[in-house]
XYZ file of C-alpha atoms in Angstrom:
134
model
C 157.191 81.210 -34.692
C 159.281 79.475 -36.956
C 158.089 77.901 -40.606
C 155.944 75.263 -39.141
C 154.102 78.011 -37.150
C 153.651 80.263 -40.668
C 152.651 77.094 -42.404
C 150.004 75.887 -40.047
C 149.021 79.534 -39.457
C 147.904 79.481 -43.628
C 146.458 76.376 -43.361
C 144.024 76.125 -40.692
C 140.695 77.290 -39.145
C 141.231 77.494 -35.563
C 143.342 79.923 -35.039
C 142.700 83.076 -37.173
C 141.640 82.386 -40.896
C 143.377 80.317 -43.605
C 144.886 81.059 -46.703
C 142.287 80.257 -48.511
C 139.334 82.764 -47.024
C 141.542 85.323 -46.465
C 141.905 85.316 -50.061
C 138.292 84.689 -50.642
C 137.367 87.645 -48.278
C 139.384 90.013 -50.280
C 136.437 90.526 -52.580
C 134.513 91.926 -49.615
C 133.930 95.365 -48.541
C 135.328 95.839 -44.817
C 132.875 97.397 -42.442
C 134.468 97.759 -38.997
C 136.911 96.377 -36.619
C 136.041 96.106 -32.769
C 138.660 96.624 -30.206
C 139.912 93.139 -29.494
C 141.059 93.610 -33.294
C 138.343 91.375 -34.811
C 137.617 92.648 -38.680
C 134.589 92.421 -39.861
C 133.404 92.443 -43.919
C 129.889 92.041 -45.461
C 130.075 89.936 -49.195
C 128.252 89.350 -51.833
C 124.074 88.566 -51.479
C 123.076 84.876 -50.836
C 120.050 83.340 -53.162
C 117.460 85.406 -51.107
C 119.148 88.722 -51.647
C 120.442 89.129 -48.236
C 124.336 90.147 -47.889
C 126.920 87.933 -46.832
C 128.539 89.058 -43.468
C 131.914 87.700 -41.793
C 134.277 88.506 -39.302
C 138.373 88.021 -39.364
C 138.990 86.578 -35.712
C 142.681 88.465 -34.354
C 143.214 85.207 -32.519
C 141.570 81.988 -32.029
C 138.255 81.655 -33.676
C 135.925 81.887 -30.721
C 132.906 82.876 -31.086
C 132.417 84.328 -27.523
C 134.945 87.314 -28.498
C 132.685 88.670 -30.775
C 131.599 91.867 -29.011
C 126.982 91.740 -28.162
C 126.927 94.722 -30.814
C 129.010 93.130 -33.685
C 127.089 90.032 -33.084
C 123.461 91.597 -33.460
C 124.961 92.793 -36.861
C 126.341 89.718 -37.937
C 123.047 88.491 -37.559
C 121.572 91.188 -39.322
C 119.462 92.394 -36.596
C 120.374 95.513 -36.976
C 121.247 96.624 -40.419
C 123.817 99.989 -39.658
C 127.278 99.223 -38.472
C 127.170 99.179 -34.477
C 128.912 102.862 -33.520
C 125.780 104.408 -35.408
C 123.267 102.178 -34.622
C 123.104 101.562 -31.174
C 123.029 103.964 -28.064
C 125.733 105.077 -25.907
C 126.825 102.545 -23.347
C 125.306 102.804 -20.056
C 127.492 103.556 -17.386
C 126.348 99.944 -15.415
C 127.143 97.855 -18.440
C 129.580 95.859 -18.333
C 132.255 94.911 -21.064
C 131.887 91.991 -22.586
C 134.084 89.123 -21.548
C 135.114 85.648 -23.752
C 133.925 82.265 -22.657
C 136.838 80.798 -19.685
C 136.268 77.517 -19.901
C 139.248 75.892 -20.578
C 141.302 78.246 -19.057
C 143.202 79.719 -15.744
C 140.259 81.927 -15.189
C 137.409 80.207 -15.309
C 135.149 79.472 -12.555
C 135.804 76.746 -10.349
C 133.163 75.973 -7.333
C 134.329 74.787 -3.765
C 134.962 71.140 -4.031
C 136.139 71.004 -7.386
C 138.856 68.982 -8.628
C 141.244 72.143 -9.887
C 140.415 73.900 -6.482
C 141.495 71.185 -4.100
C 138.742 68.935 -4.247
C 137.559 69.625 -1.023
C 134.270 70.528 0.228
C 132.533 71.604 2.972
C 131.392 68.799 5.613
C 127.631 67.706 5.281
C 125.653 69.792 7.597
C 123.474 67.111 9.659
C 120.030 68.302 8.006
C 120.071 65.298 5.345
C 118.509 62.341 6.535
C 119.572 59.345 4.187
C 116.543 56.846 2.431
C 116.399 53.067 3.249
C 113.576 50.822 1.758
C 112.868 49.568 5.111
C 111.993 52.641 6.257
C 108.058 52.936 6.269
């Protein structure tokens, strides 16, 4: 990684936290991790009384890795930490997966660019407009 890498690594958002809120976040009381290594803390109350909650990405900051029950808590829809708040998993859910975009497996229809840009020929059952045609 090198001293660049450790440098940058303190200093910015985008990929895991900086310096400067993990320091701030030390204050906090850790509540949980999730297993894609996220960590997530609740703070002090705002001006309306309502706690502060956060979450440590492992990783990029991406917002899509942040697992359906760690989100509903973040939002403070529920108010107990996920494992004793919500039911067992049903056996036909599925995990949750990150936003692809942007990356080798996201989805790319027939036709587009990354897949060849080729598409199937027109089928006959498309009858082009002309103004003339009355």
């Amino acid at each position: 990684m090198g001293i660049f890498g450790t440098l940058l690594g303190w200093a910015t958002w985008w990929d895991g936290a900086a310096l400067t809120h993990r320091l701030g976040i030390r204050s906090n009381r850790r509540m949980g991790a999730d297993a894609a290594g996220n960590v997530y803390f609740e703070g002090k109350p705002d001006m309306n009384g309502i706690p502060r909650r956060y979450v440590l990405y492992k990783g990029a900051n991406d917002a899509s890795r942040v697992p359906p029950e760690w989100h509903g808590w973040l939002h403070h829809q529920v108010d107990d930490l996920p494992d004793s708040s919500l039911p067992p998993p049903r056996r036909w859910e599925k995990e949750a997966k990150p936003n692809l975009t942007g990356t080798a497996a996201a989805y790319r229809p027939a036709g587009a660019l990354e897949s060849g840009g080729k598409r199937a020929p027109a089928t006959g059952d498309y009858e082009a407009w002309t103004p003339d045609a009355v």
